[in-house]
XYZ file of N, CA and C in Angstrom:
723
model
N -7.625 -10.706 -3.635
C -7.283 -9.290 -3.508
C -6.491 -9.029 -2.239
N -6.637 -9.891 -1.258
C -5.881 -9.722 -0.029
C -4.459 -10.248 -0.162
N -4.218 -11.124 -1.176
C -2.879 -11.649 -1.406
C -2.410 -11.239 -2.792
N -2.379 -9.966 -3.037
C -2.039 -9.457 -4.359
C -0.547 -9.575 -4.613
N -0.181 -9.569 -5.890
C 1.225 -9.528 -6.269
C 1.829 -8.199 -5.834
N 3.161 -8.137 -5.889
C 3.835 -6.916 -5.439
C 3.402 -5.703 -6.251
N 3.288 -5.874 -7.558
C 2.834 -4.779 -8.423
C 1.916 -5.341 -9.487
N 1.134 -4.465 -10.074
C 0.205 -4.873 -11.113
C -0.617 -3.685 -11.534
N -1.750 -3.945 -12.173
C -2.649 -2.889 -12.621
C -4.047 -3.139 -12.084
N -4.573 -2.138 -11.413
C -5.951 -2.145 -10.920
C -6.754 -1.199 -11.793
N -7.831 -1.708 -12.415
C -8.675 -0.874 -13.260
C -10.077 -0.806 -12.670
N -10.618 0.398 -12.589
C -11.954 0.622 -12.042
C -12.829 1.206 -13.146
N -13.944 0.554 -13.426
C -14.867 1.049 -14.447
C -16.099 1.596 -13.728
N -16.310 2.892 -13.874
C -17.304 3.646 -13.123
C -18.338 4.212 -14.088
N -19.611 3.948 -13.835
C -20.656 4.456 -14.724
C -20.663 5.975 -14.765
N -20.492 6.582 -13.597
C -20.546 8.037 -13.459
C -19.259 8.541 -12.812
N -19.059 9.832 -12.864
C -17.777 10.394 -12.454
C -17.495 10.295 -10.964
N -18.495 10.046 -10.126
C -18.263 9.975 -8.682
C -18.303 8.565 -8.129
N -18.812 7.599 -8.885
C -19.012 6.252 -8.349
C -17.726 5.650 -7.815
N -16.630 5.827 -8.529
C -15.375 5.204 -8.113
C -14.881 5.755 -6.786
N -15.251 6.986 -6.470
C -14.801 7.602 -5.220
C -15.547 7.002 -4.038
N -16.883 6.996 -4.108
C -17.679 6.487 -2.995
C -17.394 5.025 -2.712
N -17.304 4.228 -3.765
C -17.356 2.776 -3.606
C -16.006 2.079 -3.650
N -15.022 2.668 -4.318
C -13.724 1.999 -4.467
C -12.548 2.921 -4.179
N -12.811 4.094 -3.619
C -11.723 5.034 -3.359
C -10.653 4.464 -2.443
N -11.072 3.673 -1.462
C -10.102 3.071 -0.557
C -9.216 2.059 -1.253
N -9.817 1.201 -2.084
C -9.041 0.207 -2.833
C -8.040 0.884 -3.760
N -8.477 1.943 -4.432
C -7.589 2.654 -5.348
C -6.394 3.230 -4.592
N -6.664 3.932 -3.493
C -5.585 4.547 -2.722
C -4.649 3.489 -2.140
N -5.218 2.376 -1.675
C -4.418 1.312 -1.075
C -3.463 0.698 -2.087
N -3.977 0.402 -3.269
C -3.137 -0.229 -4.281
C -2.162 0.758 -4.909
N -2.551 1.998 -5.039
C -1.605 3.018 -5.516
C -0.444 3.154 -4.543
N -0.746 3.103 -3.252
C 0.290 3.190 -2.225
C 1.248 2.001 -2.294
N 0.741 0.869 -2.752
C 1.579 -0.327 -2.889
C 2.408 -0.331 -4.168
N 2.239 0.685 -4.991
C 3.016 0.779 -6.218
C 2.334 0.239 -7.449
N 1.064 -0.105 -7.338
C 0.321 -0.570 -8.497
C -0.053 0.604 -9.393
N -0.224 0.318 -10.667
C -0.844 1.290 -11.565
C -2.344 1.220 -11.340
N -2.963 2.339 -11.064
C -4.409 2.384 -10.846
C -5.021 3.288 -11.906
N -6.012 2.754 -12.594
C -6.608 3.471 -13.725
C -8.120 3.425 -13.612
N -8.757 4.584 -13.742
C -10.207 4.709 -13.622
C -10.791 5.085 -14.980
N -11.829 4.362 -15.390
C -12.582 4.715 -16.595
C -13.952 5.206 -16.153
N -14.267 6.453 -16.428
C -15.594 7.009 -16.146
C -16.376 7.024 -17.449
N -17.426 6.226 -17.512
C -18.198 6.153 -18.754
C -18.979 7.429 -19.006
N -19.342 8.139 -17.944
C -20.050 9.417 -18.086
C -19.619 10.334 -16.960
N -20.112 11.563 -16.992
C -19.817 12.520 -15.931
C -20.895 12.523 -14.849
N -21.939 11.689 -15.019
C -23.060 11.753 -14.090
C -23.803 13.074 -14.212
N -23.788 13.611 -15.439
C -24.258 14.980 -15.634
C -25.780 15.129 -15.551
N -26.519 14.082 -15.894
C -27.974 14.220 -15.905
C -28.627 13.686 -14.636
N -28.175 12.529 -14.175
C -28.870 11.893 -13.080
C -28.272 12.114 -11.706
N -27.015 12.554 -11.625
C -26.353 12.650 -10.331
C -25.794 14.044 -10.074
N -26.416 15.033 -10.663
C -25.950 16.417 -10.505
C -27.135 17.351 -10.257
N -28.079 16.887 -9.443
C -29.317 17.642 -9.245
C -29.059 19.065 -8.762
N -28.140 19.235 -7.818
C -27.905 20.569 -7.264
C -27.424 21.536 -8.344
N -26.611 21.045 -9.265
C -26.090 21.920 -10.319
C -27.200 22.322 -11.291
N -28.109 21.402 -11.596
C -29.257 21.750 -12.436
C -30.136 22.787 -11.735
N -30.335 22.612 -10.437
C -31.159 23.548 -9.669
C -30.527 24.931 -9.598
N -29.204 24.982 -9.736
C -28.500 26.269 -9.745
C -28.533 26.935 -11.120
N -29.115 26.250 -12.114
C -29.252 26.831 -13.438
C -28.074 26.610 -14.366
N -27.196 25.674 -14.024
C -26.040 25.389 -14.877
C -26.484 24.714 -16.168
N -25.721 24.923 -17.237
C -25.986 24.247 -18.504
C -25.366 22.848 -18.486
N -25.750 22.042 -19.464
C -25.214 20.688 -19.551
C -23.694 20.704 -19.646
N -23.155 21.549 -20.506
C -21.705 21.587 -20.676
C -20.997 22.104 -19.432
N -21.615 23.050 -18.737
C -21.034 23.527 -17.486
C -21.001 22.413 -16.441
N -22.074 21.642 -16.391
C -22.143 20.551 -15.419
C -21.089 19.493 -15.737
N -20.949 19.157 -17.000
C -19.915 18.189 -17.379
C -18.530 18.668 -16.945
N -18.249 19.923 -17.172
C -16.941 20.473 -16.820
C -16.717 20.436 -15.313
N -17.752 20.762 -14.549
C -17.637 20.740 -13.088
C -17.398 19.333 -12.585
N -18.187 18.379 -13.074
C -18.044 16.995 -12.600
C -16.708 16.401 -13.034
N -16.257 16.767 -14.228
C -14.952 16.275 -14.677
C -13.847 16.785 -13.755
N -13.878 18.071 -13.435
C -12.851 18.661 -12.573
C -12.869 18.013 -11.192
N -14.070 17.747 -10.658
C -14.180 17.088 -9.358
C -13.521 15.708 -9.394
N -13.843 14.932 -10.423
C -13.318 13.573 -10.531
C -11.807 13.581 -10.744
N -11.309 14.539 -11.500
C -9.862 14.629 -11.718
C -9.132 14.931 -10.415
N -9.677 15.828 -9.614
C -9.055 16.135 -8.326
C -9.079 14.915 -7.411
N -10.221 14.228 -7.391
C -10.346 13.043 -6.542
C -9.366 11.952 -6.977
N -9.273 11.702 -8.273
C -8.358 10.670 -8.779
C -6.913 10.998 -8.425
N -6.551 12.274 -8.511
C -5.188 12.679 -8.179
C -4.879 12.396 -6.707
N -5.827 12.669 -5.833
C -5.636 12.398 -4.407
C -5.448 10.902 -4.165
N -6.235 10.089 -4.859
C -6.171 8.638 -4.673
C -4.962 8.018 -5.349
N -4.354 8.734 -6.289
C -3.189 8.220 -6.990
C -3.514 7.483 -8.268
N -4.638 7.842 -8.905
C -5.103 7.120 -10.090
C -5.060 7.976 -11.349
N -4.843 7.306 -12.477
C -5.094 7.904 -13.780
C -6.601 7.856 -14.007
N -7.123 8.789 -14.792
C -8.554 8.750 -15.063
C -8.804 9.110 -16.526
N -9.717 8.375 -17.131
C -10.137 8.649 -18.515
C -11.655 8.770 -18.534
N -12.158 9.758 -19.252
C -13.603 9.993 -19.367
C -14.043 9.636 -20.782
N -15.030 8.747 -20.893
C -15.504 8.314 -22.208
C -16.713 9.102 -22.677
N -17.325 9.895 -21.800
C -18.410 10.807 -22.165
C -19.499 10.106 -22.971
N -19.942 8.948 -22.455
C -20.952 8.151 -23.158
C -22.379 8.560 -22.815
N -22.532 9.514 -21.871
C -23.865 9.953 -21.487
C -24.465 9.075 -20.399
N -25.362 9.666 -19.603
C -25.990 8.924 -18.521
C -27.486 9.206 -18.497
N -28.195 8.365 -17.784
C -29.661 8.532 -17.625
C -30.361 8.776 -18.952
N -30.291 7.857 -19.908
C -29.691 6.543 -19.733
C -28.277 6.467 -20.305
N -27.531 5.498 -19.797
C -26.238 5.133 -20.373
C -26.505 4.067 -21.429
N -26.275 4.402 -22.676
C -26.519 3.463 -23.768
C -25.208 2.801 -24.172
N -25.206 1.483 -24.187
C -24.017 0.735 -24.577
C -24.005 0.599 -26.097
N -23.098 1.289 -26.738
C -22.946 1.257 -28.189
C -21.768 0.359 -28.566
N -21.711 -0.078 -29.812
C -20.534 -0.856 -30.248
C -19.230 -0.084 -30.026
N -19.280 1.229 -30.221
C -18.068 2.047 -30.036
C -17.615 2.046 -28.580
N -18.574 2.135 -27.650
C -18.230 2.119 -26.233
C -17.683 0.753 -25.838
N -18.312 -0.304 -26.326
C -17.834 -1.648 -26.020
C -16.409 -1.835 -26.529
N -16.155 -1.409 -27.746
C -14.814 -1.563 -28.309
C -13.786 -0.743 -27.524
N -14.183 0.426 -27.051
C -13.265 1.244 -26.259
C -12.822 0.502 -25.005
N -13.739 -0.210 -24.348
C -13.372 -0.971 -23.159
C -12.488 -2.163 -23.514
N -12.821 -2.848 -24.591
C -11.989 -3.981 -24.999
C -10.558 -3.519 -25.248
N -10.411 -2.413 -25.953
C -9.057 -1.924 -26.253
C -8.343 -1.455 -24.988
N -9.089 -0.885 -24.039
C -8.496 -0.514 -22.749
C -7.954 -1.749 -22.035
N -8.752 -2.798 -21.993
C -8.318 -4.025 -21.333
C -7.106 -4.621 -22.036
N -7.130 -4.598 -23.359
C -6.002 -5.152 -24.116
C -4.734 -4.316 -23.893
N -4.871 -3.013 -23.911
C -3.696 -2.145 -23.805
C -3.103 -2.130 -22.397
N -3.972 -2.000 -21.382
C -3.471 -1.804 -20.015
C -3.430 -3.085 -19.195
N -4.055 -4.162 -19.673
C -3.897 -5.495 -19.127
C -4.092 -5.540 -17.604
N -5.274 -5.211 -17.128
C -5.498 -5.182 -15.681
C -5.373 -6.557 -15.042
N -4.842 -6.575 -13.840
C -4.819 -7.795 -13.027
C -6.109 -7.915 -12.223
N -6.673 -6.769 -11.849
C -7.915 -6.707 -11.078
C -8.805 -5.645 -11.699
N -10.083 -5.966 -11.865
C -11.068 -5.012 -12.371
C -12.137 -4.834 -11.291
N -12.467 -3.590 -10.984
C -13.546 -3.275 -10.050
C -14.663 -2.557 -10.803
N -15.906 -2.944 -10.533
C -17.040 -2.257 -11.162
C -18.293 -2.455 -10.309
N -19.443 -2.140 -10.885
C -20.700 -2.084 -10.145
C -21.299 -3.459 -9.861
N -22.375 -3.454 -9.086
C -23.097 -4.682 -8.768
C -23.866 -5.176 -9.992
N -24.263 -6.453 -9.929
C -24.986 -7.055 -11.049
C -26.416 -6.553 -11.146
N -26.967 -6.092 -10.030
C -28.332 -5.576 -10.003
C -28.351 -4.220 -9.303
N -29.263 -3.363 -9.728
C -29.507 -2.098 -9.026
C -30.817 -1.513 -9.544
N -31.928 -1.774 -8.860
C -33.219 -1.275 -9.345
C -33.371 0.233 -9.233
N -32.412 0.907 -8.613
C -32.473 2.358 -8.469
C -31.672 3.102 -9.532
N -30.815 2.385 -10.246
C -29.967 3.059 -11.229
C -29.530 2.043 -12.270
N -30.211 2.031 -13.407
C -29.929 1.025 -14.429
C -28.591 1.241 -15.126
N -28.024 2.444 -15.012
C -26.702 2.665 -15.585
C -25.663 1.754 -14.943
N -25.860 1.417 -13.668
C -24.865 0.622 -12.953
C -24.795 -0.823 -13.462
N -25.895 -1.590 -13.485
C -25.783 -2.952 -14.017
C -25.466 -2.994 -15.507
N -25.852 -1.972 -16.248
C -25.451 -1.934 -17.663
C -23.940 -1.844 -17.776
N -23.346 -1.059 -16.904
C -21.889 -0.945 -16.893
C -21.247 -2.282 -16.552
N -21.813 -2.970 -15.569
C -21.260 -4.261 -15.160
C -21.320 -5.269 -16.299
N -22.465 -5.353 -16.956
C -22.578 -6.286 -18.074
C -21.613 -5.925 -19.203
N -21.430 -4.635 -19.423
C -20.476 -4.186 -20.432
C -19.060 -4.620 -20.060
N -18.708 -4.459 -18.800
C -17.370 -4.845 -18.342
C -17.142 -6.339 -18.523
N -18.121 -7.154 -18.120
C -17.954 -8.605 -18.220
C -17.861 -9.052 -19.679
N -18.688 -8.451 -20.528
C -18.615 -8.810 -21.955
C -17.289 -8.365 -22.563
N -16.850 -7.168 -22.217
C -15.601 -6.654 -22.771
C -14.410 -7.489 -22.321
N -14.459 -7.973 -21.102
C -13.392 -8.857 -20.614
C -13.331 -10.128 -21.453
N -14.498 -10.699 -21.765
C -14.541 -11.908 -22.593
C -13.981 -11.619 -23.991
N -14.410 -10.510 -24.582
C -13.957 -10.171 -25.926
C -12.453 -9.900 -25.947
N -11.939 -9.309 -24.868
C -10.504 -9.020 -24.801
C -9.674 -10.297 -24.701
N -10.323 -11.416 -24.344
C -9.645 -12.710 -24.277
C -9.710 -13.468 -25.610
N -10.513 -12.964 -26.532
C -10.772 -13.697 -27.779
C -9.717 -13.381 -28.833
N -9.044 -14.400 -29.311
C -7.981 -14.192 -30.300
C -8.504 -13.592 -31.598
N -9.771 -13.832 -31.900
C -10.317 -13.329 -33.151
C -10.837 -11.915 -33.100
N -10.848 -11.301 -31.915
C -11.354 -9.933 -31.818
C -10.300 -8.970 -32.353
N -10.678 -8.046 -33.265
C -9.677 -7.159 -33.889
C -9.073 -6.166 -32.905
N -7.755 -6.155 -32.841
C -7.046 -5.242 -31.945
C -5.570 -5.257 -32.302
N -4.912 -4.151 -32.062
C -3.464 -4.098 -32.252
C -2.717 -4.567 -31.010
N -3.475 -4.915 -29.952
C -2.883 -5.389 -28.707
C -3.163 -6.879 -28.531
N -2.314 -7.595 -27.824
C -2.532 -9.032 -27.627
C -3.689 -9.311 -26.675
N -4.166 -10.545 -26.701
C -5.263 -10.948 -25.821
C -4.802 -10.869 -24.358
N -5.771 -10.718 -23.460
C -5.476 -10.677 -22.038
C -5.656 -12.068 -21.424
N -5.239 -12.191 -20.164
C -5.450 -13.440 -19.437
C -6.814 -13.452 -18.779
N -6.835 -13.685 -17.471
C -8.106 -13.795 -16.752
C -8.074 -12.903 -15.509
N -8.192 -11.589 -15.693
C -8.170 -10.698 -14.527
C -9.340 -10.976 -13.583
N -9.071 -10.888 -12.282
C -10.142 -11.021 -11.296
C -11.091 -9.841 -11.423
N -12.373 -10.093 -11.197
C -13.376 -9.028 -11.229
C -14.088 -8.989 -9.877
N -14.081 -7.815 -9.258
C -14.777 -7.603 -7.998
C -15.812 -6.498 -8.188
N -16.977 -6.701 -7.591
C -18.061 -5.725 -7.668
C -18.119 -4.951 -6.369
N -18.116 -3.624 -6.475
C -18.147 -2.849 -5.245
C -19.579 -2.633 -4.765
N -19.674 -2.250 -3.509
C -20.964 -2.195 -2.836
C -21.872 -1.106 -3.405
N -23.106 -1.451 -3.762
C -24.047 -0.435 -4.253
C -24.615 0.389 -3.103
N -25.340 1.433 -3.454
C -25.862 2.358 -2.446
C -26.855 1.677 -1.505
N -27.660 0.776 -2.044
C -28.628 0.048 -1.221
C -28.427 -1.448 -1.466
N -27.444 -2.054 -0.821
C -27.069 -3.437 -1.129
C -28.180 -4.442 -0.908
N -29.056 -4.173 0.071
C -30.128 -5.121 0.352
C -31.086 -5.274 -0.822
N -31.192 -4.249 -1.656
C -32.092 -4.271 -2.802
C -31.404 -4.748 -4.080
N -30.116 -5.043 -3.994
C -29.331 -5.341 -5.196
C -28.759 -6.753 -5.200
N -29.232 -7.611 -4.285
C -28.725 -8.987 -4.179
C -27.204 -9.007 -4.069
N -26.669 -8.030 -3.344
C -25.220 -7.909 -3.186
C -24.738 -8.852 -2.091
N -23.719 -9.644 -2.406
C -23.138 -10.605 -1.466
C -21.698 -10.191 -1.155
N -21.361 -10.117 0.094
C -20.003 -9.721 0.475
C -19.096 -10.945 0.482
N -18.110 -10.943 -0.411
C -17.093 -11.990 -0.454
C -15.752 -11.503 0.095
N -15.599 -10.210 0.194
C -14.339 -9.636 0.656
C -14.611 -8.339 1.397
N -14.010 -8.198 2.562
C -13.988 -6.927 3.284
C -12.546 -6.443 3.249
N -12.333 -5.373 2.518
C -10.983 -4.841 2.301
C -10.681 -3.776 3.342
N -9.639 -3.984 4.115
C -9.240 -3.038 5.154
C -8.620 -1.805 4.490
N -9.318 -0.667 4.579
C -8.804 0.571 3.984
C -8.431 1.590 5.058
N -8.286 1.109 6.294
C -7.962 2.010 7.397
C -6.731 2.869 7.120
N -5.627 2.299 6.584
C -4.419 3.116 6.380
C -4.589 4.262 5.389
N -5.607 4.169 4.509
C -5.753 5.175 3.451
C -7.101 5.881 3.506
N -7.858 5.683 4.590
C -9.192 6.273 4.604
C -9.152 7.793 4.526
N -8.136 8.422 5.117
C -8.038 9.880 5.036
C -8.002 10.348 3.584
N -7.321 9.597 2.727
C -7.284 9.952 1.304
C -8.656 9.773 0.672
N -9.338 8.698 1.046
C -10.680 8.492 0.496
C -11.596 9.636 0.913
N -11.531 10.025 2.163
C -12.381 11.125 2.627
C -12.049 12.413 1.887
N -10.762 12.702 1.684
C -10.378 13.897 0.926
C -10.925 13.836 -0.496
N -10.851 12.652 -1.102
C -11.375 12.489 -2.466
C -12.881 12.684 -2.494
N -13.586 12.144 -1.491
C -15.038 12.323 -1.431
C -15.386 13.802 -1.347
N -14.600 14.552 -0.590
C -14.899 15.970 -0.418
C -14.631 16.791 -1.674
N -13.980 16.179 -2.667
C -13.853 16.840 -3.977
C -15.179 16.836 -4.732
N -16.055 15.880 -4.404
C -17.315 15.724 -5.134
C -18.355 16.658 -4.513
N -18.172 17.942 -4.716
C -19.001 18.952 -4.059
C -20.443 18.933 -4.548
N -20.672 18.438 -5.760
C -22.038 18.379 -6.276
C -22.886 17.355 -5.537
N -22.237 16.461 -4.790
C -22.957 15.437 -4.037
C -22.484 15.419 -2.579
N -22.415 16.574 -1.992
C -21.916 16.704 -0.625
C -22.714 15.865 0.364
N -23.988 15.621 0.065
C -24.832 14.860 0.986
C -24.366 13.418 1.172
N -23.468 12.939 0.294
C -23.001 11.561 0.391
C -21.707 11.407 1.180
N -21.059 12.504 1.549
C -19.794 12.400 2.275
C -19.973 11.621 3.576
N -20.928 12.044 4.380
C -21.148 11.395 5.672
C -21.688 9.974 5.487
N -22.542 9.793 4.486
C -23.138 8.471 4.262
C -22.053 7.428 4.026
N -21.124 7.717 3.099
C -20.113 6.714 2.775
C -19.016 6.611 3.830
N -18.864 7.622 4.658
C -18.000 7.484 5.828
C -18.617 6.486 6.802
N -19.921 6.595 7.006
C -20.614 5.662 7.904
C -20.573 4.234 7.361
N -20.740 4.081 6.046
C -20.665 2.748 5.449
C -19.294 2.128 5.721
N -18.236 2.914 5.540
C -16.877 2.406 5.765
C -16.671 1.997 7.222
N -17.246 2.760 8.139
C -17.141 2.412 9.564
C -17.861 1.097 9.853
N -19.061 0.930 9.312
C -19.826 -0.307 9.553
C -19.088 -1.513 8.981
N -18.559 -1.370 7.781
C -17.825 -2.482 7.177
C -16.533 -2.746 7.947
N -15.964 -1.716 8.548
C -14.790 -1.915 9.376
C -15.094 -2.766 10.597
N -16.222 -2.512 11.224
C -16.646 -3.318 12.370
C -16.816 -4.775 11.943
N -17.446 -4.989 10.791
C -17.665 -6.348 10.311
C -16.345 -7.028 9.953
N -15.414 -6.266 9.384
C -14.108 -6.828 9.037
C -13.364 -7.273 10.288
N -13.448 -6.468 11.341
C -12.818 -6.850 12.592
C -13.447 -8.103 13.172
N -14.756 -8.189 13.088
C -15.478 -9.351 13.607
C -15.077 -10.620 12.867
N -14.799 -10.517 11.580
C -14.479 -11.680 10.757
C -12.995 -12.010 10.693
N -12.165 -11.159 11.276
C -10.719 -11.387 11.201
C -10.037 -11.466 12.556
N -10.693 -10.933 13.584
C -10.051 -10.860 14.885
C -9.021 -9.757 14.984
N -8.968 -8.902 13.964
C -8.027 -7.790 13.941
C -8.777 -6.480 14.124
N -8.045 -5.448 14.452
C -8.681 -4.146 14.600
C -8.749 -3.457 13.245
N -9.930 -3.315 12.722
C -10.158 -2.638 11.448
C -11.143 -1.501 11.705
N -10.768 -0.301 11.309
C -11.632 0.859 11.548
C -12.512 1.138 10.331
N -11.924 1.057 9.130
C -12.665 1.349 7.905
C -12.432 0.228 6.898
N -13.487 -0.136 6.177
C -13.362 -1.179 5.159
C -14.318 -0.910 4.010
N -14.054 -1.562 2.887
C -14.957 -1.565 1.736
C -15.370 -2.998 1.457
N -16.600 -3.187 0.988
C -17.141 -4.517 0.708
C -17.141 -4.785 -0.793
N -16.788 -6.034 -1.142
C -16.729 -6.437 -2.547
C -17.323 -7.830 -2.730
N -17.917 -8.024 -3.899
C -18.419 -9.334 -4.309
C -17.563 -9.836 -5.454
N -17.156 -11.082 -5.369
C -16.311 -11.651 -6.411
C -17.163 -12.279 -7.511
N -16.745 -12.108 -8.761
C -17.482 -12.685 -9.893
C -16.959 -14.078 -10.232
N -15.649 -14.234 -10.315
C -15.041 -15.502 -10.717
C -14.356 -16.155 -9.509
N -14.248 -17.476 -9.498
C -13.698 -18.143 -8.317
C -12.194 -17.892 -8.142
N -11.769 -17.988 -6.885
C -10.340 -17.978 -6.566
C -9.755 -19.336 -6.953
N -8.575 -19.322 -7.553
C -7.915 -20.554 -7.968
C -6.585 -20.675 -7.233
N -6.325 -21.834 -6.652
C -5.058 -22.024 -5.957
C -4.979 -23.399 -5.349
N -3.887 -23.619 -4.639
C -3.667 -24.904 -4.014
C -3.946 -24.890 -2.530
N -4.636 -23.861 -2.061
C -4.959 -23.763 -0.643
C -6.247 -22.960 -0.489
N -6.867 -23.105 0.659
C -8.040 -22.285 0.968
C -7.581 -20.889 1.336
N -8.233 -19.878 0.753
C -7.851 -18.496 1.008
C -8.965 -17.815 1.798
C-alpha cells in the first residue's frame, strides 16, 4: 500500500455507515487525492446498534436510516469517495445469498486493486467480523471462472483490515502504518459529519495521533497522523518491502 501504482481502485467495505470514516477515512482521502477511484460499500446504515442518541430522541427507524445515510454521503463527498448503501440491516447483520452476490458483482464490475474492511475478530460487534468473512469469501468467488456474472473474473486484490475500536481485544496485528498527515483535515471534517456519534470524534483523532507517533518511531520520519492496517495476504515481489 505504500508503493501503490499511479492509479487504481480502492474499495472499502463497511458494516455500518460510519465505520469507513473512523477507520479508513485517511486512506480514502489519500488515495482519492492521488487520482484513484475510491468506492465505499456500506452494508447497513448502523441504524439499530450505532445510533443510540437518535433512538433516545424518539426518531423512527426510517428517520434514523435517512439521517445516517445523509451523514455518510456528506462524509464520503469530503473524502472524495463514491458510496453505495446495501441496506442489509444491522444488529444483527445477516449474510444472505443476495448480499454475498451483490459483493461478488461489485468486485467483478469495479475490479478493486486494494480492498479495506474490518478486523477478523471483534467480540464487541459481531457485524464487523461477519463483514470481513463476507468480503474474503466474495473475493474468492469473484476469482472463480464458474461463478455466474456478466463481468470477467478479478485478479488478486490486496486486502487490508483497518483498526478496530479495541484492537487489544480483537487480535489485531499492525502490518502497516499509513501516513495520513497530508489529508487528516479531510478525515476530521468527515468525522464531524457523523453527528449521531459525536462522542467518537475526539477518540479517533487521538488514535490517529498515537499511530502517528508510532509511524515516526518506525520510519525515522516526522508523521503526525496515521492509520493502522493488518494485511491478509502476503506481499509478493523481488525485494523486501
